[in-house]
PDB file of C-alpha atoms in Angstrom:
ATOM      1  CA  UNK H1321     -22.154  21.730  67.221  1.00 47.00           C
ATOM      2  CA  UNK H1322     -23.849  18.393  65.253  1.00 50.00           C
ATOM      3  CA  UNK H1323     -22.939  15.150  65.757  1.00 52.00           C
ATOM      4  CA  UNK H1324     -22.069  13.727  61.941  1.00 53.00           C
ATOM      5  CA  UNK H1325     -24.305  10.565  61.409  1.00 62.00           C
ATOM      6  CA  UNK H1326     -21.590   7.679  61.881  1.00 58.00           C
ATOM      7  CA  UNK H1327     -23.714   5.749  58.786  1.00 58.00           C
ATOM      8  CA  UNK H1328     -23.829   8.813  56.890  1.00 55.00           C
ATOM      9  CA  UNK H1329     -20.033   9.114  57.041  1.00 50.00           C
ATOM     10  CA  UNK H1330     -19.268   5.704  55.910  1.00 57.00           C
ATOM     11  CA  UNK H1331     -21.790   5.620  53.285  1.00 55.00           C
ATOM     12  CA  UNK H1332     -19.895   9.042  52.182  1.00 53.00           C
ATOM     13  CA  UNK H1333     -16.788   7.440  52.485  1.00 50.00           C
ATOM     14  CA  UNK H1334     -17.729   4.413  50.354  1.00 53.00           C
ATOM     15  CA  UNK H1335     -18.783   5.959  47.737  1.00 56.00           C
ATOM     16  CA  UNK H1336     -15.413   8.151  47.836  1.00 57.00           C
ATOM     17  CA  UNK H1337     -13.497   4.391  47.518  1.00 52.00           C
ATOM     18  CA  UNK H1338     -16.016   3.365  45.140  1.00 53.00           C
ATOM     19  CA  UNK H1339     -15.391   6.236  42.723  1.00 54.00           C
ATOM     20  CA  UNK H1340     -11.377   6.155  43.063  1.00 53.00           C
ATOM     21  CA  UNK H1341     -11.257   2.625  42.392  1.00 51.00           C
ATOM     22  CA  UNK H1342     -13.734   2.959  39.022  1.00 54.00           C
ATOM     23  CA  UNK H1343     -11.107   5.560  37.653  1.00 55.00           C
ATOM     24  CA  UNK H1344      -7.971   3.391  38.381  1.00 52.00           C
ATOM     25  CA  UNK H1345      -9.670   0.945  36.486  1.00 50.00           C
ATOM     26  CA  UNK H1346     -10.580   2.976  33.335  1.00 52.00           C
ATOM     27  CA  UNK H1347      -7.110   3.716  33.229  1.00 52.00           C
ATOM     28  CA  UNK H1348      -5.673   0.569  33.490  1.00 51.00           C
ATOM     29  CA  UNK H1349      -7.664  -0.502  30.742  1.00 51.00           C
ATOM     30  CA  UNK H1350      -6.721   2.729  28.730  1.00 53.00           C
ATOM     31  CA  UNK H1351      -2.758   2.005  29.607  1.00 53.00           C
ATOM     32  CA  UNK H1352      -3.366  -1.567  28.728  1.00 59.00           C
ATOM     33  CA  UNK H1353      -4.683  -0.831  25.358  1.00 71.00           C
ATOM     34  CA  UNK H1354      -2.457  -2.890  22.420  1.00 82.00           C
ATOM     35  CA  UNK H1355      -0.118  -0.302  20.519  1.00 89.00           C
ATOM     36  CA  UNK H1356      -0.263  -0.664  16.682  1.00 91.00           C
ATOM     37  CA  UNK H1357       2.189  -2.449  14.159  1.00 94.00           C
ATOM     38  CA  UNK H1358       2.973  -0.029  11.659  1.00 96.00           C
ATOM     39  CA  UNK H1359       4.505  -1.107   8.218  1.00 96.00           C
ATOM     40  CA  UNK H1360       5.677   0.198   5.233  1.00 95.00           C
ATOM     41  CA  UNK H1361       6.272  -1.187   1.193  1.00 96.00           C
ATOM     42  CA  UNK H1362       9.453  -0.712  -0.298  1.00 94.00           C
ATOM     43  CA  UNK H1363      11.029  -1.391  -3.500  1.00 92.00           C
ATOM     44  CA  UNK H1364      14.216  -2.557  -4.373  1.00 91.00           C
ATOM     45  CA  UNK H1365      15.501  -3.067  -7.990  1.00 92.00           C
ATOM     46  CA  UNK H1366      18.275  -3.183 -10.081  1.00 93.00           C
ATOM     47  CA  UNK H1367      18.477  -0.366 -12.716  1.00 93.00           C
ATOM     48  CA  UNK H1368      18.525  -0.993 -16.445  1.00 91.00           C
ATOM     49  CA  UNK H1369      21.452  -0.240 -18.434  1.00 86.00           C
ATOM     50  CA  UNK H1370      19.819   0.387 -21.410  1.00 85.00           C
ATOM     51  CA  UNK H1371      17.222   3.098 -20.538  1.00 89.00           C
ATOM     52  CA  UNK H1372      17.326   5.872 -22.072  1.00 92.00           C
ATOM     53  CA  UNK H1373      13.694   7.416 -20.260  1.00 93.00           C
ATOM     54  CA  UNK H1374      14.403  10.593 -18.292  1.00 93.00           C
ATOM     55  CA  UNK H1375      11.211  11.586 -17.108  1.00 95.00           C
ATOM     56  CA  UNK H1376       7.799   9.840 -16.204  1.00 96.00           C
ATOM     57  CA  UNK H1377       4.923  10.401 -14.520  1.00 95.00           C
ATOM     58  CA  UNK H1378       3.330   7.776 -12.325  1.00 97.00           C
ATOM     59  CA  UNK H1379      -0.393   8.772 -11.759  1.00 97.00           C
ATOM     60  CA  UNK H1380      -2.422   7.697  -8.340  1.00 97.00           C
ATOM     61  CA  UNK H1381      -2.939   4.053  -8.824  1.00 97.00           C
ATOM     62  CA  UNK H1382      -6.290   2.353  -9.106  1.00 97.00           C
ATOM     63  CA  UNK H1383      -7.145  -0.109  -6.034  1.00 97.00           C
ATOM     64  CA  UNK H1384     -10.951  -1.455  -4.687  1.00 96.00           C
ATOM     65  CA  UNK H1385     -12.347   0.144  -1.878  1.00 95.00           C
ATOM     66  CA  UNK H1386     -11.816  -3.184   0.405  1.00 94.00           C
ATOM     67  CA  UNK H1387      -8.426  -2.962   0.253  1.00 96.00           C
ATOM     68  CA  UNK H1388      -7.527   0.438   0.111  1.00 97.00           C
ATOM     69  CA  UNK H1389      -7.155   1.213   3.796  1.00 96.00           C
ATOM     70  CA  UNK H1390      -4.322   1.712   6.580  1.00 97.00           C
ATOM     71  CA  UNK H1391      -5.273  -1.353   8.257  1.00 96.00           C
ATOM     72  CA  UNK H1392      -3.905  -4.454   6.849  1.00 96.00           C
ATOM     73  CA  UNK H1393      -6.651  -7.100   5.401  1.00 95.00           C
ATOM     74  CA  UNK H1394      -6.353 -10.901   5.386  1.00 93.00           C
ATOM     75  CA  UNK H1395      -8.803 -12.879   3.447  1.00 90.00           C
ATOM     76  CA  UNK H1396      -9.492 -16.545   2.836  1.00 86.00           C
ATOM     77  CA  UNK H1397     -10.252 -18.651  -0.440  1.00 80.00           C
ATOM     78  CA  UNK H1398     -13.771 -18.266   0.975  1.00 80.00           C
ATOM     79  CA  UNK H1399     -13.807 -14.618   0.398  1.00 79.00           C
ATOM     80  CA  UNK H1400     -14.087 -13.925   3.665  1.00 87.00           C
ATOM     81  CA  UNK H1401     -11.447 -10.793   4.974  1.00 90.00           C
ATOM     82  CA  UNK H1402     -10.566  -9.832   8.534  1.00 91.00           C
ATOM     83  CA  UNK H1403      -9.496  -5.834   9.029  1.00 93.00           C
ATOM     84  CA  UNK H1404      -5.535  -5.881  11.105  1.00 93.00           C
ATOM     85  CA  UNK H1405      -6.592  -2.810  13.300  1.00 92.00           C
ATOM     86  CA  UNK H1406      -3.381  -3.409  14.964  1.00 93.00           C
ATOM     87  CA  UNK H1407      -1.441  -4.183  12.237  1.00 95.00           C
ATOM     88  CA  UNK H1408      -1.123  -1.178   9.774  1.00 96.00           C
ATOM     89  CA  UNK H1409       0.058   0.313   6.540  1.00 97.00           C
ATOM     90  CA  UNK H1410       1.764   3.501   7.075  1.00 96.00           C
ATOM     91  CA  UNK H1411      -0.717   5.082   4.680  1.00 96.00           C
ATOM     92  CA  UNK H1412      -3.096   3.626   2.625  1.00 97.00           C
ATOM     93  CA  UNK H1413      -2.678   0.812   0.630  1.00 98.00           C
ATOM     94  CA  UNK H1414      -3.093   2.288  -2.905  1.00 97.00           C
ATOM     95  CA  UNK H1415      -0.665   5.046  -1.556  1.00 97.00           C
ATOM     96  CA  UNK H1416       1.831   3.142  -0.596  1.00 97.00           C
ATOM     97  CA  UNK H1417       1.806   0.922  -3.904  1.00 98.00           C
ATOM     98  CA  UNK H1418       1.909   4.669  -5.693  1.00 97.00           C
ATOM     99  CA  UNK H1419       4.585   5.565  -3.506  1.00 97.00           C
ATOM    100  CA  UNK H1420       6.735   2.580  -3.977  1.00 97.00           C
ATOM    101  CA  UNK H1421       5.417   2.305  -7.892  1.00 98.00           C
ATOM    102  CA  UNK H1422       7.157   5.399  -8.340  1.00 97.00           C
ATOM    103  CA  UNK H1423      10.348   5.145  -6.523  1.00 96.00           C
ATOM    104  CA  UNK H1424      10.949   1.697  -7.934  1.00 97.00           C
ATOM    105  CA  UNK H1425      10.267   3.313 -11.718  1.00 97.00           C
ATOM    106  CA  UNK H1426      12.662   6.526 -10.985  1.00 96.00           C
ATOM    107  CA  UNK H1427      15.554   3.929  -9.525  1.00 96.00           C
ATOM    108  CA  UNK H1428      14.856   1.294 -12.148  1.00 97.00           C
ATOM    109  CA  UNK H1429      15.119   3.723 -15.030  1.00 96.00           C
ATOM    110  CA  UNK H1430      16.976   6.567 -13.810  1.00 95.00           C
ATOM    111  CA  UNK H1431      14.393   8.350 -14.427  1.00 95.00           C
ATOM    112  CA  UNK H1432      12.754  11.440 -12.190  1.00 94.00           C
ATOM    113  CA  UNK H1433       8.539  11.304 -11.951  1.00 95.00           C
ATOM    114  CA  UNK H1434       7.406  14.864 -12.395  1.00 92.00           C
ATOM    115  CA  UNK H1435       3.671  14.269 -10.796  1.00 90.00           C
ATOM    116  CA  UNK H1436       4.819  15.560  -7.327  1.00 80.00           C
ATOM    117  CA  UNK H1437       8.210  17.506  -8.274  1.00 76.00           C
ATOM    118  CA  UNK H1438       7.002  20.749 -10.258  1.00 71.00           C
ATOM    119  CA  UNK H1439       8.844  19.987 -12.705  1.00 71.00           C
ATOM    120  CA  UNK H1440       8.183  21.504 -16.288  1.00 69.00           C
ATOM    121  CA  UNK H1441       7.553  20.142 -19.921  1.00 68.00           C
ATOM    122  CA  UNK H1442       9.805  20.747 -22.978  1.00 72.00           C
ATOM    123  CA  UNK H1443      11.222  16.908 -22.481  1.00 85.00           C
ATOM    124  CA  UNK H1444       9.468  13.368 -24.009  1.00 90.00           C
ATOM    125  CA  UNK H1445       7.767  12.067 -20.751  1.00 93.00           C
ATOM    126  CA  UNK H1446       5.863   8.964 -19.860  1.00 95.00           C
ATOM    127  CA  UNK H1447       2.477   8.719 -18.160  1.00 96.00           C
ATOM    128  CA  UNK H1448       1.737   5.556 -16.300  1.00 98.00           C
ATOM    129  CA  UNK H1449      -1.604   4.899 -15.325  1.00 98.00           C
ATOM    130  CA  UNK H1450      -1.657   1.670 -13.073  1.00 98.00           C
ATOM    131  CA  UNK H1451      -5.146  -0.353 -11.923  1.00 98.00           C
ATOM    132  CA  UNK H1452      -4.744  -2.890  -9.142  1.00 98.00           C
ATOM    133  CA  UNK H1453      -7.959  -5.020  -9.283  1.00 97.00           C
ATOM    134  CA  UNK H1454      -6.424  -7.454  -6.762  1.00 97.00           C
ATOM    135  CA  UNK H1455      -3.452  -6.745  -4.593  1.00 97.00           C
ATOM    136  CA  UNK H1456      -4.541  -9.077  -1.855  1.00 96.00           C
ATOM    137  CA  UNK H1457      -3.145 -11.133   1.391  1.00 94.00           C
ATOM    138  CA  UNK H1458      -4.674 -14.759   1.316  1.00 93.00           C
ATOM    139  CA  UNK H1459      -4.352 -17.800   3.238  1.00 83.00           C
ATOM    140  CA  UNK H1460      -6.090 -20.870   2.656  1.00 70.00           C
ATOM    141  CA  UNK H1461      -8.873 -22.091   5.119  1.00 60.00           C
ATOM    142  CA  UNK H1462      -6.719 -24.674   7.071  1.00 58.00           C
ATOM    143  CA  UNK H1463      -4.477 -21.193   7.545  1.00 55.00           C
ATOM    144  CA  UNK H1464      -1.619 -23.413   6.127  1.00 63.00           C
ATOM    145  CA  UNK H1465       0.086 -20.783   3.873  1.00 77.00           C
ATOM    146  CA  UNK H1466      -0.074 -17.512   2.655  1.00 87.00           C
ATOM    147  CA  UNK H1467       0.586 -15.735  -0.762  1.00 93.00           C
ATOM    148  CA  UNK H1468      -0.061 -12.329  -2.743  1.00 95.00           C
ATOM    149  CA  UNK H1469      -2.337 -12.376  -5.140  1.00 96.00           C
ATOM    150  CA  UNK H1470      -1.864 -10.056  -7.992  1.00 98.00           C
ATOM    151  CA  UNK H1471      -3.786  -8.674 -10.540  1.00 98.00           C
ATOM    152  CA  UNK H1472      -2.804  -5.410 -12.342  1.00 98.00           C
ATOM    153  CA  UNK H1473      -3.062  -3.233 -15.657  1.00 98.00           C
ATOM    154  CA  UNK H1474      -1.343  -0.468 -16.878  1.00 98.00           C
ATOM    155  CA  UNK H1475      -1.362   1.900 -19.769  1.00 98.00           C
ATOM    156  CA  UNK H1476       1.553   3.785 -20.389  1.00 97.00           C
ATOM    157  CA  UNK H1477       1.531   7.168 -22.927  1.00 96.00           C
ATOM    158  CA  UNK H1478       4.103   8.607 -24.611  1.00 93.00           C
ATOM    159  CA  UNK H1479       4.189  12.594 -25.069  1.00 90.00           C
ATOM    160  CA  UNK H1480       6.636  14.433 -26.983  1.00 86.00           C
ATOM    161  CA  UNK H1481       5.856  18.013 -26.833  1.00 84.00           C
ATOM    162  CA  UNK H1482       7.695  18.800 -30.249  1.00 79.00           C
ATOM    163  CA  UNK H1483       4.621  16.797 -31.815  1.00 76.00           C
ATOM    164  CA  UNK H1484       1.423  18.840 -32.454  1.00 68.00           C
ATOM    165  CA  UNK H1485      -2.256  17.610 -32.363  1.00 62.00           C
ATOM    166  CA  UNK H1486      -1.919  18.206 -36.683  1.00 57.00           C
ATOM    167  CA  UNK H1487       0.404  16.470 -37.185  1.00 55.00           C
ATOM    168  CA  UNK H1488      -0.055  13.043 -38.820  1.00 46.00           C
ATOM    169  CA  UNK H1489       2.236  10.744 -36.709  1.00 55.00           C
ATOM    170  CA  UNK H1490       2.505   7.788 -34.586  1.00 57.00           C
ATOM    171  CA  UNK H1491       4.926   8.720 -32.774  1.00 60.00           C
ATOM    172  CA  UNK H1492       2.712   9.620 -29.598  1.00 65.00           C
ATOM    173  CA  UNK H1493       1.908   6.159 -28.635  1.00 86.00           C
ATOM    174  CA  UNK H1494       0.595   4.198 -25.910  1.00 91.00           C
ATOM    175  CA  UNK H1495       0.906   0.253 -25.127  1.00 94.00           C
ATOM    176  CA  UNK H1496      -1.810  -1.308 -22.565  1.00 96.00           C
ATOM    177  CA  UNK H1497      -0.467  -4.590 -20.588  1.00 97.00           C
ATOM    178  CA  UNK H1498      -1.883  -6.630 -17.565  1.00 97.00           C
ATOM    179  CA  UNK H1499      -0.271  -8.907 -15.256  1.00 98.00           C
ATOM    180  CA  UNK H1500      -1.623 -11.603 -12.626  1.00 98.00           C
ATOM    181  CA  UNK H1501       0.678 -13.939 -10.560  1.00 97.00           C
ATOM    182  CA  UNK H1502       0.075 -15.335  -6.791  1.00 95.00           C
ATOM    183  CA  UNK H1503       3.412 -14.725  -5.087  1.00 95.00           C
ATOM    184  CA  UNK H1504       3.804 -17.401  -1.958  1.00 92.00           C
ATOM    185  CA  UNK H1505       4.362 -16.171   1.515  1.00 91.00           C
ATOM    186  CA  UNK H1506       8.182 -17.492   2.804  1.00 83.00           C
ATOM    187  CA  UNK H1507       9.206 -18.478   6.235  1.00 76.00           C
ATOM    188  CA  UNK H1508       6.952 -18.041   8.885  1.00 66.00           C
ATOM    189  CA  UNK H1509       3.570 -17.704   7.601  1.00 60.00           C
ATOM    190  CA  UNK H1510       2.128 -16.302  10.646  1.00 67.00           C
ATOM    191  CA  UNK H1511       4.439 -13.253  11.041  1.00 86.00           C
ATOM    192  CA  UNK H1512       3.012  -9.673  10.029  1.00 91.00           C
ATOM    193  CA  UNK H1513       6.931  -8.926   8.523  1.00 92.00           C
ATOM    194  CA  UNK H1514       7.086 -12.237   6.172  1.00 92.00           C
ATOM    195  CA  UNK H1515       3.937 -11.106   4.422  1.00 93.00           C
ATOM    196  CA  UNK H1516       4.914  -7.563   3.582  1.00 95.00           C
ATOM    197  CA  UNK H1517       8.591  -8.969   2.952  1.00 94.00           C
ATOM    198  CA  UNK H1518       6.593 -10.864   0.471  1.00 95.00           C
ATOM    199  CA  UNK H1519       3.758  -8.220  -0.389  1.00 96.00           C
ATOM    200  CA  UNK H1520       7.672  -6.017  -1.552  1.00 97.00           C
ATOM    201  CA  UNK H1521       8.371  -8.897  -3.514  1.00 96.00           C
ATOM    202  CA  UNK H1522       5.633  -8.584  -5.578  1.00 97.00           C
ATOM    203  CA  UNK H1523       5.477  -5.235  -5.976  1.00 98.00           C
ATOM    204  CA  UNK H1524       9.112  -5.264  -7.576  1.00 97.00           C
ATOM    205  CA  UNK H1525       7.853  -8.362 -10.037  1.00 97.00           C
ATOM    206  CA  UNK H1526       5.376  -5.201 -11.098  1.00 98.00           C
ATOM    207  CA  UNK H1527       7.831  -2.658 -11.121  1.00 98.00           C
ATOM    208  CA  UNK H1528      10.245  -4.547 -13.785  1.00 97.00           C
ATOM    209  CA  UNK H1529       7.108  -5.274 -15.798  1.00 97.00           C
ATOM    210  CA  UNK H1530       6.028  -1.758 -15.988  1.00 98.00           C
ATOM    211  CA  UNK H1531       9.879  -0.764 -16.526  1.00 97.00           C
ATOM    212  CA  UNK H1532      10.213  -3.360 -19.374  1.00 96.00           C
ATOM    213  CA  UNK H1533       6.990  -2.053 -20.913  1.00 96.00           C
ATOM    214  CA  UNK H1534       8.312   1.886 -20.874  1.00 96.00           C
ATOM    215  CA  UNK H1535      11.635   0.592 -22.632  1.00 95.00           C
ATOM    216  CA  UNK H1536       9.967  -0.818 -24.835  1.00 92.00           C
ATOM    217  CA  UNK H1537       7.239   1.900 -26.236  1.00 93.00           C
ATOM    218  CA  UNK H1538      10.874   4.373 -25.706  1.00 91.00           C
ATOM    219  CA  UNK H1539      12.823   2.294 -28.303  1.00 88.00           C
ATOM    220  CA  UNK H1540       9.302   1.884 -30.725  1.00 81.00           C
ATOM    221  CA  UNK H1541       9.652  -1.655 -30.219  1.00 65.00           C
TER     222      UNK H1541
END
């Protein structure tokens, strides 16, 4: 029989350590990897007495391409924006403003938005197309504060489908309105849930513009 090479056998044996401790690293830098901060927008309203709007239909909203992600993007006065990787929407931006556009709408008017539900015509509806050209988290360069800054325009349209395309009436309308306002962040500036608290704040001020605006083209004022 042989003799094994002693140096042979602990080079062997080395590189057997060697390779076990490479892989216990790995995966204590996989394990160690941060988990992510998921978030969500929500809405909450008071409804409106006097509506009398039954069904709308909120259509995808409009939103720029450097927002319109899962992660969550800060940006400076300087125009400078850093992507949250660990901090996240639950979906994308522009569909959770949709999202929470429409569920604000349906609880604010009592109304029900047919875009996902199936539902039918035969009933006066209203179609709400919304554009977001800013819907943005900013803080100034000292990182002092925070606010929302909004800009956003919407068109609604009536359609009454007892009115044909011959007849001469006004009574398919449409009004166009815009909106911009900076909302300020509250309490701690530097916490992920005071900026989205704030970011729901916002989207409500848009929701009872958009609701005002619907009553209003309803009651042909």
């Amino acid at each position: 029989m042989k003799k094994i090479d002693k140096k042979l056998f602990d080079a062997a044996l080395t590189m057997r350590y060697a390779g076990a401790l490479s892989t216990a690293i790995l995966l204590s830098a996989c394990s160690s990897s941060p988990v992510p901060n998921y978030y969500s927008l929500t809405t909450q309203v008071s409804p409106l007495a006097n509506s009398k709007v039954t069904v709308i239909e909120v259509l995808p909203v409009g939103l720029p391409d450097r927002i319109n992600r899962a992660p969550i993007v800060i940006q400076d006065i300087t125009g400078k924006s850093q992507i949250l990787d660990n901090e996240r929407w639950t979906s994308t931006l522009g569909a959770e403003l949709r999202d929470n556009l429409s569920a604000g709408l349906q609880q604010k008017l009592g109304a029900v938005d047919r875009y996902n539900s199936g539902m039918v015509g035969g009933k006066i509806s209203y179609r709400i197309a919304t554009d977001f050209s800013r819907f943005d988290i900013v803080h100034s360069t000292n990182q002092t504060n925070e606010k929302i800054e909004v800009s956003v325009a919407w068109i609604v349209k009536r359609n009454d489908p007892t009115i044909t395309l011959d007849q001469n009436s006004t009574q398919n309308q449409q009004l166009a309105c815009r909106m911009s306002f900076a909302q300020d962040v509250t309490g701690n500036h530097k916490q992920m849930q005071d900026i989205v608290t704030t970011a729901n704040t916002a989207l409500n001020r848009v929701v009872d513009a958009v609701a005002l605006s619907i009553v209003s083209l309803d009651s042909k004022k």
